[in-house]
Amino acid sequence: MLSDRDSWDRYVAAQWLSMRRWLDRNPDDDLAAEARAELTTEPAQYARFQREYLGRGVLALVRR
């Protein structure tokens, strides 16, 4: 099963939203600064460099 660009966009956008909500609830956590830094750079990096080339695929192997 392979994803298309739109479904991959929804997948990464949901991750960023979850991280933002987590930061709202945990602003003083040890990982908060790292998460903020990632949310500052990652969406632009994704749009510029990754979106065109990355996707998602699932391969299921079954012993016969």
mmCIF file of C-alpha atoms in Angstrom:
data_model
loop_
_atom_site.group_PDB
_atom_site.id
_atom_site.type_symbol
_atom_site.label_atom_id
_atom_site.label_comp_id
_atom_site.label_asym_id
_atom_site.label_seq_id
_atom_site.Cartn_x
_atom_site.Cartn_y
_atom_site.Cartn_z
ATOM 1 C CA MET A 1 0.000 0.000 0.000
ATOM 2 C CA LEU A 2 1.397 3.411 -0.944
ATOM 3 C CA SER A 3 0.295 6.884 0.068
ATOM 4 C CA ASP A 4 -0.217 9.796 -2.263
ATOM 5 C CA ARG A 5 1.099 13.316 -1.628
ATOM 6 C CA ASP A 6 -2.150 14.538 -0.032
ATOM 7 C CA SER A 7 -2.372 11.701 2.466
ATOM 8 C CA TRP A 8 1.296 12.168 3.388
ATOM 9 C CA ASP A 9 0.646 15.905 3.916
ATOM 10 C CA ARG A 10 -2.196 15.056 6.297
ATOM 11 C CA TYR A 11 0.044 12.583 8.124
ATOM 12 C CA VAL A 12 2.866 15.067 8.816
ATOM 13 C CA ALA A 13 0.439 17.918 9.564
ATOM 14 C CA ALA A 14 -1.221 15.758 12.219
ATOM 15 C CA GLN A 15 2.188 15.101 13.791
ATOM 16 C CA TRP A 16 2.965 18.826 13.937
ATOM 17 C CA LEU A 17 -0.458 19.582 15.442
ATOM 18 C CA SER A 18 0.067 16.909 18.094
ATOM 19 C CA MET A 19 3.468 18.360 18.950
ATOM 20 C CA ARG A 20 1.998 21.876 19.263
ATOM 21 C CA ARG A 21 -0.765 20.621 21.548
ATOM 22 C CA TRP A 22 1.782 18.748 23.641
ATOM 23 C CA LEU A 23 3.872 21.921 23.944
ATOM 24 C CA ASP A 24 0.798 23.867 25.069
ATOM 25 C CA ARG A 25 0.284 21.347 27.881
ATOM 26 C CA ASN A 26 3.982 20.851 28.721
ATOM 27 C CA PRO A 27 5.803 24.156 28.146
ATOM 28 C CA ASP A 28 8.457 23.448 30.790
ATOM 29 C CA ASP A 29 9.248 19.846 29.852
ATOM 30 C CA ASP A 30 12.886 18.938 29.227
ATOM 31 C CA LEU A 31 12.095 18.230 25.565
ATOM 32 C CA ALA A 32 10.054 21.402 24.965
ATOM 33 C CA ALA A 33 12.947 23.444 23.560
ATOM 34 C CA GLU A 34 13.841 20.662 21.123
ATOM 35 C CA ALA A 35 10.215 20.311 20.030
ATOM 36 C CA ARG A 36 9.892 24.078 19.521
ATOM 37 C CA ALA A 37 13.034 24.120 17.412
ATOM 38 C CA GLU A 38 11.754 21.255 15.277
ATOM 39 C CA LEU A 39 8.374 22.930 14.775
ATOM 40 C CA THR A 40 10.145 26.123 13.752
ATOM 41 C CA THR A 41 12.134 24.507 10.970
ATOM 42 C CA GLU A 42 10.450 21.237 10.000
ATOM 43 C CA PRO A 43 7.357 22.480 8.112
ATOM 44 C CA ALA A 44 9.465 24.658 5.801
ATOM 45 C CA GLN A 45 12.037 21.886 5.320
ATOM 46 C CA TYR A 46 9.267 19.468 4.463
ATOM 47 C CA ALA A 47 7.702 21.855 1.938
ATOM 48 C CA ARG A 48 11.025 22.762 0.310
ATOM 49 C CA PHE A 49 12.881 19.484 0.205
ATOM 50 C CA GLN A 50 10.914 16.447 1.360
ATOM 51 C CA ARG A 51 7.390 16.748 -0.014
ATOM 52 C CA GLU A 52 8.452 16.184 -3.596
ATOM 53 C CA TYR A 53 10.399 13.008 -2.842
ATOM 54 C CA LEU A 54 9.051 11.333 0.274
ATOM 55 C CA GLY A 55 6.010 9.204 0.618
ATOM 56 C CA ARG A 56 4.945 6.257 2.630
ATOM 57 C CA GLY A 57 4.587 2.648 1.761
ATOM 58 C CA VAL A 58 3.710 -0.455 3.706
ATOM 59 C CA LEU A 59 4.947 -3.862 2.700
ATOM 60 C CA ALA A 60 3.582 -6.921 4.438
ATOM 61 C CA LEU A 61 5.642 -10.082 4.261
ATOM 62 C CA VAL A 62 3.939 -13.398 4.805
ATOM 63 C CA ARG A 63 5.679 -16.734 5.141
ATOM 64 C CA ARG A 64 4.298 -19.243 2.687
#
